[in-house]
Amino acid sequence: MSKKKQVGARLRAERKARGLTVADLAELFRDVAPDRVARRLPSLKDLERTIRGHEAGEHAVGPRYRLLYTAALEIPEHDLFSGQAPPAVEVLHDDGLDAVELARRVAASDVGEGTLVALEVAVDELASAYPRSAPSELLRRTRRHLEYVARLMDVRMTLVQRRRLVVVGGWLSLLAATCEIDLGHSRSAAVRLRTAAELAVHGGHPEIYAWTLETRAWEAVTGGDYREAVVLARGAQEAAPKGGSAFIQATAQEGRAWARLGAGAETRDALARVERLVAPMAMPERPEHHFRYDPAKSDAYMATTLSWLGDPAAVACARGVLGRLEARRADRPRRVVSARLDLALALVGAGQGDEAVHVALEAVTSGRLVPSNYWRAAEVVTGVGELRVPEVGELKDAYRAFCG
């Protein structure tokens, strides 16, 4: 195989591994292009033709497009264009997609009720795995399902069946975007969120659409754009079915953004609204489901919000949340890590630096801290340093080792 075809095969494999279509990648090129390059880019249709030509090995990839591929796929240029095959991706056999496909082919040539129900169940299983799964692992599983759904879109089905399949694709795209954000893949996440929003509109599903806005608000919080987070969180509340999970989560997210802005009155107003919404709620059947709000989550969000606001009540609140989570650590290990960071930051605010170091060390060295939360650990490291705690050096070393 020629070098051009080897490179083309690598580009195609990396694009598909991210669940991107050629059209998605063309749009991503426009998003990542520096101003000097963006001004010289052709139309989207021409970009798509160029990408297909590169993937087919019809022509070499020039310096301008090397820059775009490197930025869009977030892979170093030397690795991407070496002509070597991509690293082997683990094929997961525990999702049952082969069984779903076999049953579909045996039953009929179209998309039947059994296939749709199996995919809807799979969405719930994947979303419920979120609190205890590594983002990279869950993203791989979710991509497999997205690829399968994409293949089914060309199969014969009724309009009602197509809508259900579109909704499945919307949930999967949303979950994949959430994993991408956890991993720090902001550009891929943006493409997936746009896809999820489009599918939500096509499927007539305002809950998914609202979740896309809430997820963008969360990303804005992690990126430090707190006023944009408020705008997005309020937009999610306007779009969401009132009282539903997306509506409550967006209200809580608004409170967190206000807390980062130091707006005490607005923060407490949002917390009060969440409390009123959650008060009549029963515990859902699957509280670990990422897109189903459970009452216990409001306690965790309150701990986060109060610690960010610097409220003296944050220590007791965060300690209580951590204690309850530790009693069932196996269910939500990632939430335990977040609770430790909340408590550590609250302890810093209370001047209890020694305990803050101990609590933060457990979070940082747990192996469960995801890139989207590294900044929260860094905030604790800085706060402990300002308190001149002797053990801060150990925490700094751990941060560099696990989050560097």
Short mmCIF file of C-alpha atoms in Angstrom, two decimals:
data_model
loop_
_atom_site.label_atom_id
_atom_site.label_comp_id
_atom_site.label_asym_id
_atom_site.label_seq_id
_atom_site.Cartn_x
_atom_site.Cartn_y
_atom_site.Cartn_z
CA MET A 1 0.00 0.00 0.00
CA SER A 2 1.34 3.44 -0.93
CA LYS A 3 2.14 6.05 1.73
CA LYS A 4 -0.79 8.21 0.57
CA LYS A 5 -3.24 5.33 0.93
CA GLN A 6 -1.81 4.44 4.35
CA VAL A 7 -2.29 8.01 5.52
CA GLY A 8 -5.77 8.08 4.00
CA ALA A 9 -6.74 4.88 5.81
CA ARG A 10 -5.48 6.36 9.08
CA LEU A 11 -7.46 9.58 8.57
CA ARG A 12 -10.62 7.63 7.78
CA ALA A 13 -10.16 5.36 10.82
CA GLU A 14 -9.61 8.28 13.18
CA ARG A 15 -12.65 10.12 11.82
CA LYS A 16 -14.90 7.09 12.18
CA ALA A 17 -13.53 6.32 15.65
CA ARG A 18 -14.93 9.69 16.72
CA GLY A 19 -18.31 9.02 15.16
CA LEU A 20 -17.85 11.88 12.69
CA THR A 21 -19.22 11.99 9.16
CA VAL A 22 -17.24 13.67 6.38
CA ALA A 23 -19.65 16.61 6.64
CA ASP A 24 -19.03 16.82 10.40
CA LEU A 25 -15.27 16.91 9.85
CA ALA A 26 -15.60 19.62 7.22
CA GLU A 27 -17.52 21.78 9.69
CA LEU A 28 -14.95 20.98 12.35
CA PHE A 29 -12.21 22.22 10.02
CA ARG A 30 -13.93 25.61 9.91
CA ASP A 31 -14.20 25.66 13.71
CA VAL A 32 -10.52 24.90 14.37
CA ALA A 33 -8.94 26.87 11.51
CA PRO A 34 -6.79 29.86 12.54
CA ASP A 35 -7.95 33.14 11.02
CA ARG A 36 -5.21 33.16 8.39
CA VAL A 37 -6.27 29.69 7.21
CA ALA A 38 -10.04 30.16 7.60
CA ARG A 39 -10.02 33.03 5.10
CA ARG A 40 -8.63 30.70 2.41
CA LEU A 41 -10.83 27.68 3.01
CA PRO A 42 -13.19 26.59 0.19
CA SER A 43 -16.89 25.89 0.61
CA LEU A 44 -18.10 23.06 2.83
CA LYS A 45 -18.90 20.92 -0.22
CA ASP A 46 -15.38 21.41 -1.57
CA LEU A 47 -13.95 20.60 1.86
CA GLU A 48 -15.94 17.36 1.89
CA ARG A 49 -14.57 16.43 -1.55
CA THR A 50 -11.04 17.19 -0.38
CA ILE A 51 -11.46 15.02 2.74
CA ARG A 52 -12.80 12.13 0.67
CA GLY A 53 -9.85 12.50 -1.69
CA HIS A 54 -7.40 12.41 1.21
CA GLU A 55 -9.06 9.34 2.72
CA ALA A 56 -9.01 7.55 -0.63
CA GLY A 57 -5.30 8.29 -0.99
CA GLU A 58 -5.88 10.19 -4.22
CA HIS A 59 -3.52 13.01 -3.27
CA ALA A 60 -1.11 13.97 -0.51
CA VAL A 61 -2.21 16.10 2.43
CA GLY A 62 -0.63 19.56 2.18
CA PRO A 63 0.59 21.69 5.11
CA ARG A 64 -2.68 23.62 5.46
CA TYR A 65 -4.79 20.48 5.76
CA ARG A 66 -2.24 18.79 8.01
CA LEU A 67 -2.81 21.67 10.42
CA LEU A 68 -6.58 21.23 10.21
CA TYR A 69 -6.52 17.44 10.69
CA THR A 70 -4.15 17.75 13.64
CA ALA A 71 -6.35 20.32 15.38
CA ALA A 72 -9.67 18.66 14.57
CA LEU A 73 -8.66 15.11 15.52
CA GLU A 74 -6.42 16.27 18.40
CA ILE A 75 -3.53 13.99 17.36
CA PRO A 76 0.09 15.19 16.94
CA GLU A 77 0.98 15.77 13.28
CA HIS A 78 3.86 13.30 13.26
CA ASP A 79 1.68 10.51 14.65
CA LEU A 80 -1.23 11.21 12.34
CA PHE A 81 0.76 11.40 9.10
CA SER A 82 3.38 8.74 9.78
CA GLY A 83 1.52 6.29 7.57
CA GLN A 84 1.27 3.80 10.41
CA ALA A 85 -2.00 2.15 11.35
CA PRO A 86 -3.92 3.70 14.26
CA PRO A 87 -3.54 2.10 17.68
CA ALA A 88 -5.73 -0.93 18.07
CA VAL A 89 -9.09 -0.07 19.56
CA GLU A 90 -10.48 -2.57 21.98
CA VAL A 91 -13.59 -4.23 20.57
CA LEU A 92 -16.14 -4.61 23.31
CA HIS A 93 -18.33 -7.69 23.05
CA ASP A 94 -20.46 -7.17 26.14
CA ASP A 95 -23.02 -4.78 24.66
CA GLY A 96 -25.00 -7.40 22.78
CA LEU A 97 -25.13 -5.52 19.47
CA ASP A 98 -24.34 -8.71 17.57
CA ALA A 99 -27.34 -10.38 19.20
CA VAL A 100 -29.58 -7.40 18.40
CA GLU A 101 -28.55 -7.53 14.74
CA LEU A 102 -29.04 -11.29 14.54
CA ALA A 103 -32.54 -11.01 16.01
CA ARG A 104 -33.39 -8.23 13.56
CA ARG A 105 -32.30 -10.27 10.57
CA VAL A 106 -34.14 -13.36 11.72
CA ALA A 107 -37.36 -11.44 12.43
CA ALA A 108 -37.48 -9.28 9.30
CA SER A 109 -35.47 -7.15 6.93
CA ASP A 110 -36.74 -3.91 8.43
CA VAL A 111 -36.33 -2.29 11.84
CA GLY A 112 -38.81 -4.02 14.12
CA GLU A 113 -40.09 -3.44 17.62
CA GLY A 114 -37.55 -5.81 19.16
CA THR A 115 -34.60 -3.92 17.67
CA LEU A 116 -35.90 -0.54 18.81
CA VAL A 117 -36.65 -1.73 22.32
CA ALA A 118 -33.19 -3.31 22.57
CA LEU A 119 -31.56 -0.03 21.50
CA GLU A 120 -33.67 2.00 23.93
CA VAL A 121 -32.67 -0.36 26.73
CA ALA A 122 -29.02 -0.01 25.64
CA VAL A 123 -29.28 3.80 25.93
CA ASP A 124 -30.46 3.43 29.52
CA GLU A 125 -27.68 0.95 30.30
CA LEU A 126 -24.99 3.22 28.89
CA ALA A 127 -26.34 6.32 30.64
CA SER A 128 -26.52 4.37 33.91
CA ALA A 129 -22.90 3.26 33.49
CA TYR A 130 -21.69 6.88 33.34
CA PRO A 131 -21.10 7.42 37.11
CA ARG A 132 -18.85 4.37 37.42
CA SER A 133 -17.15 4.20 34.01
CA ALA A 134 -13.96 5.70 32.65
CA PRO A 135 -15.00 8.25 29.99
CA SER A 136 -12.78 6.66 27.33
CA GLU A 137 -14.32 3.23 27.88
CA LEU A 138 -17.88 4.53 27.85
CA LEU A 139 -17.16 6.62 24.76
CA ARG A 140 -15.98 3.52 22.87
CA ARG A 141 -19.14 1.65 23.78
CA THR A 142 -21.34 4.59 22.84
CA ARG A 143 -19.58 5.01 19.49
CA ARG A 144 -20.31 1.39 18.61
CA HIS A 145 -24.00 1.99 19.21
CA LEU A 146 -23.94 5.22 17.21
CA GLU A 147 -22.34 3.42 14.28
CA TYR A 148 -25.02 0.73 14.46
CA VAL A 149 -27.83 3.31 14.59
CA ALA A 150 -26.30 5.11 11.60
CA ARG A 151 -26.36 1.88 9.59
CA LEU A 152 -29.99 1.26 10.49
CA MET A 153 -31.02 4.69 9.15
CA ASP A 154 -30.85 3.22 5.63
CA VAL A 155 -33.12 0.27 6.50
CA ARG A 156 -36.83 0.19 5.72
CA MET A 157 -39.04 1.42 8.60
CA THR A 158 -42.20 3.39 9.36
CA LEU A 159 -42.17 7.08 10.27
CA VAL A 160 -42.88 6.23 13.92
CA GLN A 161 -40.01 3.75 13.98
CA ARG A 162 -37.69 6.28 12.36
CA ARG A 163 -38.57 8.85 14.99
CA ARG A 164 -37.74 6.38 17.76
CA LEU A 165 -34.43 5.59 16.09
CA VAL A 166 -33.65 9.30 15.74
CA VAL A 167 -34.35 9.78 19.45
CA VAL A 168 -31.99 6.89 20.29
CA GLY A 169 -29.33 8.56 18.15
CA GLY A 170 -29.94 11.85 19.95
CA TRP A 171 -29.41 10.32 23.39
CA LEU A 172 -26.30 8.48 22.24
CA SER A 173 -24.82 11.62 20.66
CA LEU A 174 -25.51 13.53 23.87
CA LEU A 175 -23.83 10.88 26.00
CA ALA A 176 -20.85 10.73 23.65
CA ALA A 177 -20.51 14.53 23.88
CA THR A 178 -20.54 14.30 27.67
CA CYS A 179 -17.69 11.77 27.57
CA GLU A 180 -15.75 13.93 25.10
CA ILE A 181 -16.03 16.90 27.49
CA ASP A 182 -14.84 14.74 30.37
CA LEU A 183 -11.79 13.85 28.27
CA GLY A 184 -11.14 17.46 27.30
CA HIS A 185 -12.05 16.93 23.61
CA SER A 186 -13.94 20.20 23.25
CA ARG A 187 -14.08 20.29 19.45
CA SER A 188 -15.43 16.77 19.06
CA ALA A 189 -17.88 17.46 21.87
CA ALA A 190 -19.18 20.55 20.06
CA VAL A 191 -19.85 18.53 16.90
CA ARG A 192 -21.65 15.82 18.87
CA LEU A 193 -23.76 18.37 20.72
CA ARG A 194 -24.80 19.96 17.44
CA THR A 195 -25.75 16.53 16.14
CA ALA A 196 -27.72 15.74 19.29
CA ALA A 197 -29.58 19.05 19.02
CA GLU A 198 -30.43 18.44 15.36
CA LEU A 199 -31.68 14.93 16.12
CA ALA A 200 -33.73 16.29 19.02
CA VAL A 201 -35.44 18.73 16.66
CA HIS A 202 -36.04 16.05 14.01
CA GLY A 203 -37.35 13.65 16.65
CA GLY A 204 -39.55 16.26 18.35
CA HIS A 205 -37.80 15.66 21.68
CA PRO A 206 -37.41 18.88 23.74
CA GLU A 207 -35.85 17.02 26.69
CA ILE A 208 -32.82 16.01 24.61
CA TYR A 209 -32.58 19.53 23.16
CA ALA A 210 -32.63 21.03 26.66
CA TRP A 211 -29.92 18.61 27.78
CA THR A 212 -27.67 19.80 24.94
CA LEU A 213 -27.95 23.36 26.25
CA GLU A 214 -27.38 22.24 29.85
CA THR A 215 -24.32 20.26 28.78
CA ARG A 216 -22.95 23.32 27.03
CA ALA A 217 -23.60 25.30 30.22
CA TRP A 218 -21.63 22.73 32.22
CA GLU A 219 -18.75 22.95 29.72
CA ALA A 220 -18.85 26.74 29.99
CA VAL A 221 -18.53 26.44 33.77
CA THR A 222 -15.52 24.14 33.45
CA GLY A 223 -14.01 26.58 30.94
CA GLY A 224 -14.49 29.60 33.20
CA ASP A 225 -17.12 31.35 31.04
CA TYR A 226 -19.63 31.73 33.85
CA ARG A 227 -21.89 34.39 32.33
CA GLU A 228 -22.29 32.28 29.19
CA ALA A 229 -23.10 29.35 31.48
CA VAL A 230 -25.93 31.34 33.06
CA VAL A 231 -27.35 32.21 29.63
CA LEU A 232 -27.16 28.59 28.46
CA ALA A 233 -28.62 27.21 31.68
CA ARG A 234 -31.57 29.58 31.45
CA GLY A 235 -32.03 28.67 27.79
CA ALA A 236 -32.15 25.01 28.79
CA GLN A 237 -34.85 25.76 31.35
CA GLU A 238 -36.91 27.53 28.69
CA ALA A 239 -36.57 24.60 26.29
CA ALA A 240 -37.09 21.78 28.79
CA PRO A 241 -40.39 20.24 29.84
CA LYS A 242 -41.14 21.94 33.16
CA GLY A 243 -40.22 19.86 36.18
CA GLY A 244 -38.32 17.28 34.14
CA SER A 245 -34.76 16.15 34.71
CA ALA A 246 -33.19 18.57 32.23
CA PHE A 247 -35.14 21.47 33.74
CA ILE A 248 -33.96 20.67 37.29
CA GLN A 249 -30.37 20.03 36.22
CA ALA A 250 -30.25 23.30 34.28
CA THR A 251 -31.58 25.18 37.31
CA ALA A 252 -28.85 23.65 39.46
CA GLN A 253 -26.26 24.47 36.80
CA GLU A 254 -27.42 28.09 36.81
CA GLY A 255 -26.83 28.19 40.57
CA ARG A 256 -23.30 26.85 40.16
CA ALA A 257 -22.51 29.49 37.53
CA TRP A 258 -23.82 32.27 39.76
CA ALA A 259 -21.68 30.93 42.61
CA ARG A 260 -18.54 31.19 40.45
CA LEU A 261 -19.51 34.79 39.76
CA GLY A 262 -19.83 35.45 43.50
CA ALA A 263 -23.49 36.43 43.11
CA GLY A 264 -24.88 35.28 46.46
CA ALA A 265 -28.51 36.33 46.02
CA GLU A 266 -28.84 34.75 42.57
CA THR A 267 -27.06 31.60 43.75
CA ARG A 268 -29.40 31.10 46.70
CA ASP A 269 -32.43 31.80 44.53
CA ALA A 270 -31.40 29.02 42.15
CA LEU A 271 -30.75 26.65 45.06
CA ALA A 272 -34.19 27.42 46.48
CA ARG A 273 -35.81 26.70 43.13
CA VAL A 274 -34.04 23.35 42.92
CA GLU A 275 -35.15 22.50 46.43
CA ARG A 276 -38.79 23.23 45.56
CA LEU A 277 -38.55 21.12 42.41
CA VAL A 278 -36.91 18.18 44.14
CA ALA A 279 -39.04 18.15 47.32
CA PRO A 280 -41.98 16.15 45.84
CA MET A 281 -39.76 13.79 43.83
CA ALA A 282 -39.53 10.10 44.57
CA MET A 283 -36.24 8.30 44.02
CA PRO A 284 -36.20 7.18 40.37
CA GLU A 285 -35.93 3.51 39.50
CA ARG A 286 -32.37 4.02 38.23
CA PRO A 287 -30.94 6.98 40.14
CA GLU A 288 -27.50 6.37 38.61
CA HIS A 289 -28.91 7.23 35.14
CA HIS A 290 -27.03 10.34 34.01
CA PHE A 291 -30.08 11.93 32.41
CA ARG A 292 -32.54 11.25 35.23
CA TYR A 293 -32.37 13.64 38.13
CA ASP A 294 -32.41 12.02 41.55
CA PRO A 295 -32.97 13.91 44.82
CA ALA A 296 -29.53 12.94 46.16
CA LYS A 297 -27.90 14.84 43.31
CA SER A 298 -29.35 18.10 44.62
CA ASP A 299 -27.41 17.63 47.88
CA ALA A 300 -24.19 17.08 45.94
CA TYR A 301 -24.83 20.16 43.80
CA MET A 302 -25.59 22.23 46.88
CA ALA A 303 -22.25 21.19 48.38
CA THR A 304 -20.45 22.21 45.19
CA THR A 305 -22.32 25.48 44.93
CA LEU A 306 -21.78 26.50 48.56
CA SER A 307 -18.08 25.63 48.41
CA TRP A 308 -17.68 27.76 45.27
CA LEU A 309 -19.59 30.60 46.90
CA GLY A 310 -17.39 30.39 50.00
CA ASP A 311 -20.40 29.90 52.29
CA PRO A 312 -19.46 28.75 55.83
CA ALA A 313 -22.17 26.07 55.60
CA ALA A 314 -20.24 24.37 52.81
CA VAL A 315 -18.04 22.24 55.11
CA ALA A 316 -20.93 20.54 56.93
CA CYS A 317 -22.91 20.12 53.71
CA ALA A 318 -19.97 18.64 51.77
CA ARG A 319 -19.02 16.36 54.65
CA GLY A 320 -22.56 15.01 54.84
CA VAL A 321 -22.72 14.36 51.09
CA LEU A 322 -19.36 12.58 51.11
CA GLY A 323 -20.39 10.39 54.03
CA ARG A 324 -23.58 9.28 52.29
CA LEU A 325 -21.76 8.58 49.04
CA GLU A 326 -18.99 6.61 50.71
CA ALA A 327 -21.58 4.30 52.21
CA ARG A 328 -22.33 3.15 48.65
CA ARG A 329 -19.05 3.98 46.91
CA ALA A 330 -19.42 1.22 44.31
CA ASP A 331 -22.51 2.88 42.83
CA ARG A 332 -21.00 6.29 42.02
CA PRO A 333 -17.23 6.39 42.44
CA ARG A 334 -16.85 9.47 40.25
CA ARG A 335 -19.34 11.40 42.32
CA VAL A 336 -17.32 10.45 45.42
CA VAL A 337 -14.25 12.10 43.87
CA SER A 338 -16.22 15.28 43.12
CA ALA A 339 -17.54 15.30 46.69
CA ARG A 340 -13.98 15.09 48.01
CA LEU A 341 -12.98 18.10 45.94
CA ASP A 342 -16.02 20.00 47.23
CA LEU A 343 -15.07 19.21 50.83
CA ALA A 344 -11.41 20.06 50.24
CA LEU A 345 -12.30 23.47 48.77
CA ALA A 346 -14.76 24.14 51.59
CA LEU A 347 -12.05 23.26 54.12
CA VAL A 348 -9.66 25.67 52.40
CA GLY A 349 -12.27 28.39 52.75
CA ALA A 350 -12.60 27.55 56.45
CA GLY A 351 -8.83 27.72 56.93
CA GLN A 352 -8.51 23.98 57.63
CA GLY A 353 -5.66 23.35 55.25
CA ASP A 354 -4.26 20.17 56.82
CA GLU A 355 -7.50 18.23 56.35
CA ALA A 356 -7.99 19.80 52.92
CA VAL A 357 -4.66 18.33 51.76
CA HIS A 358 -5.63 14.87 53.02
CA VAL A 359 -9.06 14.94 51.36
CA ALA A 360 -7.74 16.36 48.07
CA LEU A 361 -4.96 13.76 47.94
CA GLU A 362 -7.54 10.98 48.07
CA ALA A 363 -9.40 12.57 45.16
CA VAL A 364 -6.35 13.24 43.00
CA THR A 365 -4.80 9.79 43.49
CA SER A 366 -8.08 7.87 43.12
CA GLY A 367 -7.68 7.28 39.40
CA ARG A 368 -11.27 8.51 38.94
CA LEU A 369 -10.57 12.19 38.36
CA VAL A 370 -11.40 13.11 34.76
CA PRO A 371 -9.68 15.90 32.76
CA SER A 372 -12.76 18.13 32.89
CA ASN A 373 -12.31 18.31 36.68
CA TYR A 374 -8.56 18.86 36.82
CA TRP A 375 -9.16 22.58 37.25
CA ARG A 376 -11.12 21.91 40.43
CA ALA A 377 -8.19 20.01 41.90
CA ALA A 378 -5.83 22.81 40.80
CA GLU A 379 -8.01 25.30 42.65
CA VAL A 380 -7.59 23.32 45.87
CA VAL A 381 -3.82 23.06 45.33
CA THR A 382 -3.63 26.83 44.95
CA GLY A 383 -5.81 27.44 48.01
CA VAL A 384 -3.79 25.11 50.21
CA GLY A 385 -0.60 26.78 49.02
CA GLU A 386 -1.93 30.16 50.09
CA LEU A 387 -2.58 28.72 53.57
CA ARG A 388 1.08 27.65 53.71
CA VAL A 389 0.26 24.11 54.73
CA PRO A 390 3.50 22.08 55.09
CA GLU A 391 2.07 19.06 53.21
CA VAL A 392 1.21 21.12 50.13
CA GLY A 393 4.31 19.77 48.38
CA GLU A 394 2.94 16.23 48.48
CA LEU A 395 -0.36 17.41 46.99
CA LYS A 396 1.45 19.33 44.25
CA ASP A 397 3.51 16.27 43.37
CA ALA A 398 0.38 14.12 43.18
CA TYR A 399 -1.36 16.70 41.00
CA ARG A 400 1.57 16.77 38.56
CA ALA A 401 1.71 12.97 38.48
CA PHE A 402 -2.01 12.34 37.95
CA CYS A 403 -3.22 15.53 36.25
CA GLY A 404 -0.13 16.88 34.52
#
